[in-house]
Coordinates of C-alpha atoms and ligand atoms in Angstrom, one line a residue:
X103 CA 13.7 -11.5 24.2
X104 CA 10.6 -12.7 26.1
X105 CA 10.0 -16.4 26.3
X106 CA 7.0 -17.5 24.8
X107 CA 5.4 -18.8 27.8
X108 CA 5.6 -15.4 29.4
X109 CA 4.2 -14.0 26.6
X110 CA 1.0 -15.7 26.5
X111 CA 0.5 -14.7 29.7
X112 CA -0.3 -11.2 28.8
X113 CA -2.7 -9.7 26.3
X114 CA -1.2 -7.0 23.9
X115 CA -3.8 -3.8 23.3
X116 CA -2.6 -1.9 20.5
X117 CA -4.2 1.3 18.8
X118 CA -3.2 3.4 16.1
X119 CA -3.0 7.0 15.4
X120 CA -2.3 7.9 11.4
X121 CA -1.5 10.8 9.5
X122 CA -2.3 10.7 5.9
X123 CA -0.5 13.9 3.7
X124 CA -3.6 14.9 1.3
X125 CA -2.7 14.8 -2.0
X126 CA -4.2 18.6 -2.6
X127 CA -2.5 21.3 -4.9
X128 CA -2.2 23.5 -2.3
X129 CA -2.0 23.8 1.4
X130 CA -4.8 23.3 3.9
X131 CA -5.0 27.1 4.9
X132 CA -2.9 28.9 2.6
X133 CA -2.6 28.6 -1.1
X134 CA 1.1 27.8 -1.0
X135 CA 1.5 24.8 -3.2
X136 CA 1.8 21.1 -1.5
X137 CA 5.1 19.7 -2.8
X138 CA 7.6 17.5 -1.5
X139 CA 11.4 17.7 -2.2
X140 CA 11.6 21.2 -3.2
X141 CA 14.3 24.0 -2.4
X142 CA 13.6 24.9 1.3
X143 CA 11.3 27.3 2.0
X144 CA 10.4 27.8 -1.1
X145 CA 6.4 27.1 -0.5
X146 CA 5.9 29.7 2.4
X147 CA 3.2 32.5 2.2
X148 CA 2.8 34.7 5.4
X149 CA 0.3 32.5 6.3
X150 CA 2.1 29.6 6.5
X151 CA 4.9 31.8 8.4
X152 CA 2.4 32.5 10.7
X153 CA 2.7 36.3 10.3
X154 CA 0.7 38.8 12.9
X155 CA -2.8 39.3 11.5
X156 CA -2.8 36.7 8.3
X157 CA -5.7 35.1 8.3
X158 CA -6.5 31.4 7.5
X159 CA -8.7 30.2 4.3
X160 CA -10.1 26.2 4.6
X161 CA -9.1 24.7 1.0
X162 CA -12.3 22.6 0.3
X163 CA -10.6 20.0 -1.5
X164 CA -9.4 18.6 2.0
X165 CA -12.6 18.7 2.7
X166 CA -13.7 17.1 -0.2
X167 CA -11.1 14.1 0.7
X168 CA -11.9 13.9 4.6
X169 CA -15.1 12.7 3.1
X170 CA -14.0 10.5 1.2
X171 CA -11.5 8.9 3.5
X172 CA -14.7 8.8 6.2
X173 CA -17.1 7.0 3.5
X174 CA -14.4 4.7 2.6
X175 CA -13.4 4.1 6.4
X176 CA -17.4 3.7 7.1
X177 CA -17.6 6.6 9.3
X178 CA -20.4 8.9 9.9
X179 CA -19.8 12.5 8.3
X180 CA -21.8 14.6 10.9
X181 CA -23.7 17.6 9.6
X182 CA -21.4 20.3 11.5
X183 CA -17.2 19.8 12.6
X184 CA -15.0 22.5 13.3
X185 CA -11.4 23.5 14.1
X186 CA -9.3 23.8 17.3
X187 CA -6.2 25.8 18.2
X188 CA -4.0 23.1 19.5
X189 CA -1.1 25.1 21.4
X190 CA 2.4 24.0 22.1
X191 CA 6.0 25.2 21.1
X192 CA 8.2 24.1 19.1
X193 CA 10.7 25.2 16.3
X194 CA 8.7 24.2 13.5
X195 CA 5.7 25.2 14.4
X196 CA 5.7 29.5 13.6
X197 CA 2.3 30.2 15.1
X198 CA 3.1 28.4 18.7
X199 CA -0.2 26.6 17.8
X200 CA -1.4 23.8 15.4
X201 CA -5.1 24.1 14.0
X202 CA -6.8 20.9 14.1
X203 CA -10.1 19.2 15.0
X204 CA -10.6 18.4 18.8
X205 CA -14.1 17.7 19.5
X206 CA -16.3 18.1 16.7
X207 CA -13.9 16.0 14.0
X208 CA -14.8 15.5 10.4
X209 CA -15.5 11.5 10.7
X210 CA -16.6 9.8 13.4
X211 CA -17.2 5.6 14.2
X212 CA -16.0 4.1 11.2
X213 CA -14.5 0.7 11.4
X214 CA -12.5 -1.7 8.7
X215 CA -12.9 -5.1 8.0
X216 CA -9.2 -7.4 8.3
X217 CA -9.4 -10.6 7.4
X218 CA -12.5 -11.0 8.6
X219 CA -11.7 -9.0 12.2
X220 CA -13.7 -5.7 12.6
X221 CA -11.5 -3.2 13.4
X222 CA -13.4 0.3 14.9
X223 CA -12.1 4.0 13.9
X224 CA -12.9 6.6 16.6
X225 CA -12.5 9.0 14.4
X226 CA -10.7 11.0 11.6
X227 CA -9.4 14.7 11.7
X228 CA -8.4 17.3 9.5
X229 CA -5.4 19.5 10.3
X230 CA -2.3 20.8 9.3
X231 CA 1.2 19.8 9.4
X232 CA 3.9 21.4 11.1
X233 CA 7.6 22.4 9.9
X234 CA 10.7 19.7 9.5
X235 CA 13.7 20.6 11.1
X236 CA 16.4 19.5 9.6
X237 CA 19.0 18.7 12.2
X238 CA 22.9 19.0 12.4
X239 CA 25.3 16.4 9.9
X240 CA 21.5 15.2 8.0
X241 CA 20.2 16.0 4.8
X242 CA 24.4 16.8 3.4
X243 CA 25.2 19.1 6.1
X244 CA 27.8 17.7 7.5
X245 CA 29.9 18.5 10.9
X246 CA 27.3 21.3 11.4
X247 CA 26.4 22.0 15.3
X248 CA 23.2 23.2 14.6
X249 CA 19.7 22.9 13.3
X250 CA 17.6 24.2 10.2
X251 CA 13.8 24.7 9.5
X252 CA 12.2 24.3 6.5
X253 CA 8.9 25.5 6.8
X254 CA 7.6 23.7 2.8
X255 CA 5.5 21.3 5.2
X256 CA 3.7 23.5 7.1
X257 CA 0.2 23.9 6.1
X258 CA 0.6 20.8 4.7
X259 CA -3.1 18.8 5.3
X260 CA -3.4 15.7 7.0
X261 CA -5.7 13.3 8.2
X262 CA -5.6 12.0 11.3
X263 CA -7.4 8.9 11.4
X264 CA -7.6 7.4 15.5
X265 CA -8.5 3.5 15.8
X266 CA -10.1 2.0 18.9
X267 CA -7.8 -0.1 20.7
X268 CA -9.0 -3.0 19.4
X269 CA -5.9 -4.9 17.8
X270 CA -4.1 -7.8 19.9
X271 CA -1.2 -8.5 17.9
X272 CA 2.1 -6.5 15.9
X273 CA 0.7 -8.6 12.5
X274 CA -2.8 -7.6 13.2
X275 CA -1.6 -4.1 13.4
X276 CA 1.0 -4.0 10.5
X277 CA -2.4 -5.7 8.3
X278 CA -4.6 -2.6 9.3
X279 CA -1.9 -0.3 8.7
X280 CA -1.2 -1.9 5.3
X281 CA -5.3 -2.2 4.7
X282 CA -5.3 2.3 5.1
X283 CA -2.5 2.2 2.8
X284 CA -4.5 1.0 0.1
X285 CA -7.6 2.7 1.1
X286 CA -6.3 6.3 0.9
X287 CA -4.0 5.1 -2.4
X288 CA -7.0 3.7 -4.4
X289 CA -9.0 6.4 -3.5
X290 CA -6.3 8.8 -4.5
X291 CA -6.0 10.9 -1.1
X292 CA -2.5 10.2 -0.2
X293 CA -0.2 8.7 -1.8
X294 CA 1.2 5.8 1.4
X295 CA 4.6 6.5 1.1
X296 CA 5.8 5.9 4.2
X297 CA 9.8 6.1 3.8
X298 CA 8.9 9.8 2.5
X299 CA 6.5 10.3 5.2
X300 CA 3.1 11.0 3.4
X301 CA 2.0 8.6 5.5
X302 CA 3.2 8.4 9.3
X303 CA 1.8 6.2 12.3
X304 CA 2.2 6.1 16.3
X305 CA 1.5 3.0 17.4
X306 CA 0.1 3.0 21.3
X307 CA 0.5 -0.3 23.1
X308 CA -0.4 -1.7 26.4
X309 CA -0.3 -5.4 28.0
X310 CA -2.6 -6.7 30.7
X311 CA -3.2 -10.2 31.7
X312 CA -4.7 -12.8 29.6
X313 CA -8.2 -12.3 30.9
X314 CA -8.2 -8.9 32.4
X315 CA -11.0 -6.2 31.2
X316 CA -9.0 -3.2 32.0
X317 CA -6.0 -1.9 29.8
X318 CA -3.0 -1.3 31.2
X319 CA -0.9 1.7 31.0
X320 CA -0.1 2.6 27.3
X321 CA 3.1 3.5 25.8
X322 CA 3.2 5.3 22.3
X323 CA 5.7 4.8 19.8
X324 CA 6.7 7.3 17.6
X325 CA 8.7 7.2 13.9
X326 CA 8.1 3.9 12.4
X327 CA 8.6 4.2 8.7
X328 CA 8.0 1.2 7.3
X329 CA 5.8 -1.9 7.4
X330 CA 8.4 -4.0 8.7
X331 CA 9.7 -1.3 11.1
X332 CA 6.3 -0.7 12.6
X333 CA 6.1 -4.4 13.5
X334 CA 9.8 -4.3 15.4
X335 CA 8.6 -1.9 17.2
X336 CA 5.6 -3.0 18.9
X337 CA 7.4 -6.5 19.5
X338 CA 10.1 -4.6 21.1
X339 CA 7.5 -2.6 22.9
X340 CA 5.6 -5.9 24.2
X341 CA 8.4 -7.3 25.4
X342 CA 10.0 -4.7 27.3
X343 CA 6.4 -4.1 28.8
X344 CA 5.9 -7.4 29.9
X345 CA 9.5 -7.5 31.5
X346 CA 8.8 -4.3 33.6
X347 CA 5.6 -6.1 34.5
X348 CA 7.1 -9.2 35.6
X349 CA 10.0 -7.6 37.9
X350 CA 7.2 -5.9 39.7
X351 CA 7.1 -2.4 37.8
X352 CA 5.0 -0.1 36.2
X353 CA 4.8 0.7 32.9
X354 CA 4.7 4.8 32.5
X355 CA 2.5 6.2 30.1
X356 CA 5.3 8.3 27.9
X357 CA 6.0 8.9 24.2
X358 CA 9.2 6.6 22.9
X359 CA 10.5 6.9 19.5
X360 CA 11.6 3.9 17.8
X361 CA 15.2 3.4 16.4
X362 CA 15.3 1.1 13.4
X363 CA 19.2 0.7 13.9
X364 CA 19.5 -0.4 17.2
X365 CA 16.2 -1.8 17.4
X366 CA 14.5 -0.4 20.3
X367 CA 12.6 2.3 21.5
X368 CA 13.8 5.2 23.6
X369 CA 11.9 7.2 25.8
X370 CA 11.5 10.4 24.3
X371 CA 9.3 12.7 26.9
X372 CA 6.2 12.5 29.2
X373 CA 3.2 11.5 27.6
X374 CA 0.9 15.2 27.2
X375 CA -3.0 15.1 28.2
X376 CA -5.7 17.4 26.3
X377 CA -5.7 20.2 28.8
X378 CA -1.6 20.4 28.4
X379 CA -2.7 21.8 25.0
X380 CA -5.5 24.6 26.2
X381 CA -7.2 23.4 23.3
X382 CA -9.7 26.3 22.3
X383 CA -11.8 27.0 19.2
X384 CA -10.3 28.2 16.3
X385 CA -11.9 32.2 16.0
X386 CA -10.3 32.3 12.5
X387 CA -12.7 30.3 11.0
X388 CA -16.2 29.6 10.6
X389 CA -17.5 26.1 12.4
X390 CA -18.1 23.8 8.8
X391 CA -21.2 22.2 7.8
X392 CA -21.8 19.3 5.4
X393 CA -25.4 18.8 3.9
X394 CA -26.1 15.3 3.1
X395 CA -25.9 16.5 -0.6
X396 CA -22.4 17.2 0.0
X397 CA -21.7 14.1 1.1
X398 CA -24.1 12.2 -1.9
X399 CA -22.1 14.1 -4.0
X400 CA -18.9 12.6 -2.6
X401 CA -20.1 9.4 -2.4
X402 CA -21.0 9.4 -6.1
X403 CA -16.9 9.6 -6.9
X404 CA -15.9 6.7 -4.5
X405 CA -14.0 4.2 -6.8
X406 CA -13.9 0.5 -6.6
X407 CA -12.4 0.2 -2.5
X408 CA -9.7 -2.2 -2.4
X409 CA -11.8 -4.9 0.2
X410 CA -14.3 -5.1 -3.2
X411 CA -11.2 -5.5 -5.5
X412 CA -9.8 -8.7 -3.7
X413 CA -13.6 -10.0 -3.6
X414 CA -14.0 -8.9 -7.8
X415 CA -10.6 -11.1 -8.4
X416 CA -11.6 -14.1 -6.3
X417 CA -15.1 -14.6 -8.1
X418 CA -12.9 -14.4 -11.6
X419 CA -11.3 -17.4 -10.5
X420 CA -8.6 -16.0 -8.8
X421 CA -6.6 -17.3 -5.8
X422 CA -7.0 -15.3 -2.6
X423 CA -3.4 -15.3 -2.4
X424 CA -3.5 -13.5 -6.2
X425 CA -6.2 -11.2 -5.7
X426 CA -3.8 -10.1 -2.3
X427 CA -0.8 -9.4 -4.1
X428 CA -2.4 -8.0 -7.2
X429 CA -4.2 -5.7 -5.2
X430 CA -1.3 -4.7 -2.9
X431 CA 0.1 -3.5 -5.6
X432 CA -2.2 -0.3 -7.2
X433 CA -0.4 0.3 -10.5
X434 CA -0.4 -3.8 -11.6
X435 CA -4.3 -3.9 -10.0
X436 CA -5.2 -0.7 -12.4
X437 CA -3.5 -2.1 -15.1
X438 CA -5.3 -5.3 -15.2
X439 CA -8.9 -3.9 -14.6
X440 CA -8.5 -2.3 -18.1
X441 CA -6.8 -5.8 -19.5
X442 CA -10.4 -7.3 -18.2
X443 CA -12.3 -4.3 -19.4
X444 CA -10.5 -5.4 -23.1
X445 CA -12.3 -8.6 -23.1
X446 CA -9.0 -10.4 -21.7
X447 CA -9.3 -13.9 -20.0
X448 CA -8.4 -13.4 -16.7
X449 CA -6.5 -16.1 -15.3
X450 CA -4.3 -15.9 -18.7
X451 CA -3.8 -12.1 -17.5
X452 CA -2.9 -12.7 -14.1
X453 CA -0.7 -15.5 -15.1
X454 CA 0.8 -12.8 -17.3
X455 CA 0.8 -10.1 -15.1
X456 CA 1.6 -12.1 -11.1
X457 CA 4.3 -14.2 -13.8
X458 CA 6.8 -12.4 -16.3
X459 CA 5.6 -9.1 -15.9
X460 CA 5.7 -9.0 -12.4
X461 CA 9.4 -11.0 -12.5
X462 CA 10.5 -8.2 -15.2
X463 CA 9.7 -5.5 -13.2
X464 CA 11.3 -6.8 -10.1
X465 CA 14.5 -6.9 -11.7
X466 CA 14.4 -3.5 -13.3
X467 CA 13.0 -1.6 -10.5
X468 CA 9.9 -0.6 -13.0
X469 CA 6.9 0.0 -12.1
X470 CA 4.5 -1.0 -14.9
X471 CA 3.9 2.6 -15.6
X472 CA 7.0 3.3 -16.8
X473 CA 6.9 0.7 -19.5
X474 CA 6.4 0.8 -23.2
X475 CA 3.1 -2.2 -22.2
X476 CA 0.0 -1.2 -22.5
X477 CA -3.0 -2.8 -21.6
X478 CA -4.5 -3.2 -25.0
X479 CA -1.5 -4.9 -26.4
X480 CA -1.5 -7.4 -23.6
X481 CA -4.9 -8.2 -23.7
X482 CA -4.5 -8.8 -28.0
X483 CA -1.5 -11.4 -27.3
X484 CA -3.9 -12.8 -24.8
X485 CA -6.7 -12.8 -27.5
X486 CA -3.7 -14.5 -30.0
X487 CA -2.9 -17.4 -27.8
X488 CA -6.4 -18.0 -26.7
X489 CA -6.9 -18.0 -30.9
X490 CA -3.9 -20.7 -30.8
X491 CA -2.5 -18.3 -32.9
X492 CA 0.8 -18.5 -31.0
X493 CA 1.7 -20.8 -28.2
X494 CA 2.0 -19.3 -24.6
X495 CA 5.4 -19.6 -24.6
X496 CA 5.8 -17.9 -27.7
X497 CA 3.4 -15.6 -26.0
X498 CA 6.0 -15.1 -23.0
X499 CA 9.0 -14.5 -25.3
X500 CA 7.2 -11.6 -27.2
X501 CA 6.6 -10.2 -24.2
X502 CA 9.7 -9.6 -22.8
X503 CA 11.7 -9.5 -25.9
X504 CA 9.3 -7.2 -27.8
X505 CA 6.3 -5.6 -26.0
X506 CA 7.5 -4.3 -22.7
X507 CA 10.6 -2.6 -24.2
X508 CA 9.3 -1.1 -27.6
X509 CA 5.5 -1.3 -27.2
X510 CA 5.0 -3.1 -30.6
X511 CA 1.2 -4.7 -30.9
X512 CA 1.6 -8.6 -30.4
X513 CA 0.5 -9.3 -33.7
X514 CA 2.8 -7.2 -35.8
X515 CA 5.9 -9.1 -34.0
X516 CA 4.4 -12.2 -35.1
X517 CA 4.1 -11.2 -38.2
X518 CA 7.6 -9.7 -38.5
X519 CA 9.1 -13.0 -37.2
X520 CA 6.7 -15.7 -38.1
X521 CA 6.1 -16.7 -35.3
X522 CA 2.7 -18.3 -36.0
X523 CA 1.7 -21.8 -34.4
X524 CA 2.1 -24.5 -36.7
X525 CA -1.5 -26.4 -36.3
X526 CA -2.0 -27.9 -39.7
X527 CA -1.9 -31.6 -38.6
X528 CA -0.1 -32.7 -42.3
X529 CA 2.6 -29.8 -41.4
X530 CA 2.7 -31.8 -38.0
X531 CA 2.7 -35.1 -39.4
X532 CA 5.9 -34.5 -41.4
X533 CA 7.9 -33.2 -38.6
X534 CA 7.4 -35.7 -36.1
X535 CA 8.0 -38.5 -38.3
X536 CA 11.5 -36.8 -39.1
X537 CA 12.4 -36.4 -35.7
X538 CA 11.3 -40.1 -34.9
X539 CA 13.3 -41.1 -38.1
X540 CA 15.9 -39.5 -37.0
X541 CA 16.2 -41.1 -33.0
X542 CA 16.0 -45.2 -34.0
X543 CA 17.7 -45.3 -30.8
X544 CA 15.3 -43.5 -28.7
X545 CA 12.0 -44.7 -30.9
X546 CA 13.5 -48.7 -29.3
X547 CA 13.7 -47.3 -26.1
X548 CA 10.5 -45.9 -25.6
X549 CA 8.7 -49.2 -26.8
X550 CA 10.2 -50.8 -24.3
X551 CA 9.0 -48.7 -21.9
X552 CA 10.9 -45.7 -21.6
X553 CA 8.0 -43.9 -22.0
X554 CA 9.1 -40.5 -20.4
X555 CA 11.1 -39.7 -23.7
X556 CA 8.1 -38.6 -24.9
X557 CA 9.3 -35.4 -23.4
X558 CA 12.3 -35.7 -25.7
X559 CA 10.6 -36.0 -29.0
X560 CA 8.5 -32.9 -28.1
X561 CA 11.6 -31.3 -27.6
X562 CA 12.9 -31.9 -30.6
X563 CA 10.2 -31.1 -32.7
X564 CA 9.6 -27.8 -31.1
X565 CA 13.6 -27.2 -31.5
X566 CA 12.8 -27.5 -35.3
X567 CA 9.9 -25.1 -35.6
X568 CA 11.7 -22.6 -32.9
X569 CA 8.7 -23.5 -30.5
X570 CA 6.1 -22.5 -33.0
X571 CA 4.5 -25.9 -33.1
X572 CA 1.1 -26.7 -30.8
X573 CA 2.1 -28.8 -28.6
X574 CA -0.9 -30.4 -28.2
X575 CA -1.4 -31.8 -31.6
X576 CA 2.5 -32.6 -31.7
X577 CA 1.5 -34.8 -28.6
X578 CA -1.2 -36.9 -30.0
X579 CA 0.5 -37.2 -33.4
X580 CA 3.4 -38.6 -31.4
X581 CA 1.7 -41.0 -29.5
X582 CA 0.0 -41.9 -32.7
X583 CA 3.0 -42.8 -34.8
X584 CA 5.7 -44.5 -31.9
X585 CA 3.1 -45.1 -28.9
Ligands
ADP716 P1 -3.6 10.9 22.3 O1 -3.8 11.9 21.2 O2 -3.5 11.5 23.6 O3 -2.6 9.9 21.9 P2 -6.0 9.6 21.4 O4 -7.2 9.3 22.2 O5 -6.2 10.5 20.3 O6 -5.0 10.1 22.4 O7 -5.4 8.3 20.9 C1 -5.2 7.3 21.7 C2 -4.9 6.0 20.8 O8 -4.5 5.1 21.8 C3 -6.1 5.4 20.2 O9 -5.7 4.9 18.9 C4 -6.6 4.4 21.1 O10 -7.2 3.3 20.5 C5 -5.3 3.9 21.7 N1 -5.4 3.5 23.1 C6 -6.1 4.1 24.1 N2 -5.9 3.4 25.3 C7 -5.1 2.4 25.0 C8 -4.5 1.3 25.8 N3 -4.7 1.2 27.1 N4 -3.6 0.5 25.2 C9 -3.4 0.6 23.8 N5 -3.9 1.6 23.1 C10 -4.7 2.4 23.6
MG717 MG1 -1.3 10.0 20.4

């Protein structure tokens, strides 16, 4: 560990490199399907086997979605891109070369927005993922002294999405990875999952001192899977960087790989330039070209982005704190659009949803998906206790109890159990002066000024009607008759 005072020394440069897994049917060349987690090498055609003489067909629907991730990301879409052969061995990869985008990429000079800091995109590339090797004692087989391929992945498209090097902190860059997260899942891309690797990131990272205009030397970080992990990392990285600095070395520019367990990062081989990978153009296919109708047309699908969402919540009232979680979260987020489309008040929903609903699927490991709640029944019992039809606690026990599990409408539960709020003020009346005939003790107390037993005559009262009385007009009757 680096002290502090060292630390502020130096100024941290860190830029990221992503790969998104499109969410397509098929593969980006072949029409294999796109699947994760089946028998291996099950979803290999020749072309994915890289067989002499196949030749490669662009799927449009990655396309389709490398538009859509540009327009989301702010990025021009120029009017022509086109692949590359990107050449270099390795086990998983059958053809000895990757096709990809090398000059003339899909997007170009996007940027995002984080917490108010513009971060710049370079640029965003289609291409195609390689094989997984599957190495010896993982993945169940055990003791073995040797390695597997699995080819499913290959063909599989990606999105490579390059940021300028314009982030200064591990947070800064964990929030922008987070921010992508929910760009590609909202616009329904990729689906994030980092742990399952639909959504990988190397993190590059350099220190120079406070002050300086020229980057140092960069070291890139490889296999961070998580949020958390991808943090580690780049504070490990920092501080090793600044100590090879301060003992008068020099940092190397090199790939490491990160290891979670032992929390560090290892050097893993010499960093590769371009010319290492004789990048050429692609003769199997045709350079691409995207009329601006293309891209209207694309532009006419983008959904709600989730920068706008956070902004929607906050001018309904919400916290900036709630609109952040709610919108961290897609499936809650969808779900309570459609409880606000119903008419729904919506700090009542959130209070719902960010309160017991959240808590209840915590517990369960749920998402809200797989429960029996849907958004027209929560956005009646919100309609019932905005009525005064039923208290909000009574509200909060249906819920639970009732809704979630067996997806019965809020007002057929009340009805079952008569659960109805007592608000006829006679009905009241008549209770509270039982319970205050029956406390003589506690009615002498409070006059002389134990005046927080107001709580307890509530209590009781509501312990009488099973909580079905409003407690408003319980309150002012009670004040009326002992205050
Ligand atoms: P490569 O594919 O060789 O890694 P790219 O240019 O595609 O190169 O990506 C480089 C990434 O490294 C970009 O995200 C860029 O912002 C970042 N980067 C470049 N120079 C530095 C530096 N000195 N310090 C930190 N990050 C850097
Ligand atoms: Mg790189």
């Amino acid at each position: 560990m680096v002290e502090q005072e060292l630390r502020d020394k130096y100024e941290v440069v860190i830029g990221l490199e992503v790969h998104a897994q499109l969410k397509t049917k098929t593969k980006i060349f072949a029409s294999d399907r796109n699947e994760f987690g089946q028998e291996p090498n099950s979803l290999t055609s020749p072309i994915t086997l890289g067989m002499p003489g196949v030749l490669p067909v662009l799927n449009k629907e990655c396309v389709n979605m490398g538009i859509l991730l540009g327009l989301a990301l702010n990025c021009e879409i120029p009017s022509r891109c086109k692949f590359d052969r990107k050449q270099y061995f390795y086990p998983d990869l059958p053809k000895g070369y990757q096709i990809s985008q090398y000059d003339e990429p899909i997007c170009v000079n996007g940027h995002i927005d984080i917490n108010g800091k513009r971060i710049g995109i370079t640029r965003a590339h289609l291409e195609e993922d390689a094989g997984k090797l599957v190495h010896a004692g993982a993945d169940g087989i055990a003791d073995s002294t040797y390695s597997l391929v699995d080819l499913n992945r290959a063909g599989t498209p990606l999105l490579e999405i390059v940021s300028e090097p314009d982030m200064r902190s591990a947070e800064e860059a964990r929030n922008y990875m987070e921010e992508l997260r929910n760009i590609v899942r909202y616009i329904g891309v990729c689906d994030g999952n980092l742990e399952e690797g639909s959504m990988r990131c190397d993190a590059n990272i350099s220190i120079m001192p406070k002050g300086s205009k020229e980057f140092g030397t960069r070291a890139e970080i490889k296999n961070v899977n998580s949020f958390s992990a991808l943090q580690r990392a780049i504070e490990y990285e920092i501080d090793r960087q600044i100590e090879i600095v301060e003992e008068g070395g020099e940092v190397v520019q090199e790939t490491r790989l990160w290891d979670d367990n032992s929390r560090e990062t290892r050097s893993m081989r010499g960093k590769e330039d371009a010319h290492d990978y004789r990048y050429f153009p692609e003769p199997d296919l045709m350079p691409l070209e995207i009329s601006r109708e293309w891209v209207q047309r694309i532009k006419d699908t983008m959904p709600e982005l989730p920068a706008q969402k956070r902004a929607r919540y906050q001018s309904l009232g919400l916290s900036e704190y709630d609109a952040n979680v709610i919108v961290e979260q897609m499936g809650l987020a969808l779900f309570f659009d459609k409880v606000l489309e119903l008419g729904a008040n919506p700090k009542t929903a959130v209070n719902f949803i960010m309160g017991e609903i959240a808590a209840y699927l915590k517990e369960n490991h749920l998402e809200i998906t797989d429960t029996k709640l849907t958004p027209e029944n929560l956005a009646e019992l919100i309609s019932l206790i905005e009525k005064n039809t039923i208290s909000n606690n009574i509200g909060k026990q249906i819920l639970i109890e009732d809704m979630i599990t067996n997806g019965e409408k809020a007002s057929a539960i009340v009805e079952r159990k008569g659960l109805s709020q007592i608000s006829d003020e006679g009905a009241i009346k008549e209770l509270v002066q039982k319970v205050v005939d029956a406390h003589p003790a506690e009615v002498e107390a409070y006059k002389n000024g134990k005046t927080n037993l107001l709580g307890f005559f509530v209590g009781q009262v509501m312990k009488e009607t099973k909580g079905r009385a409003n407690p408003k007009s319980v309150n002012e009757i009670l004040r009326s008759i002992i205050g």
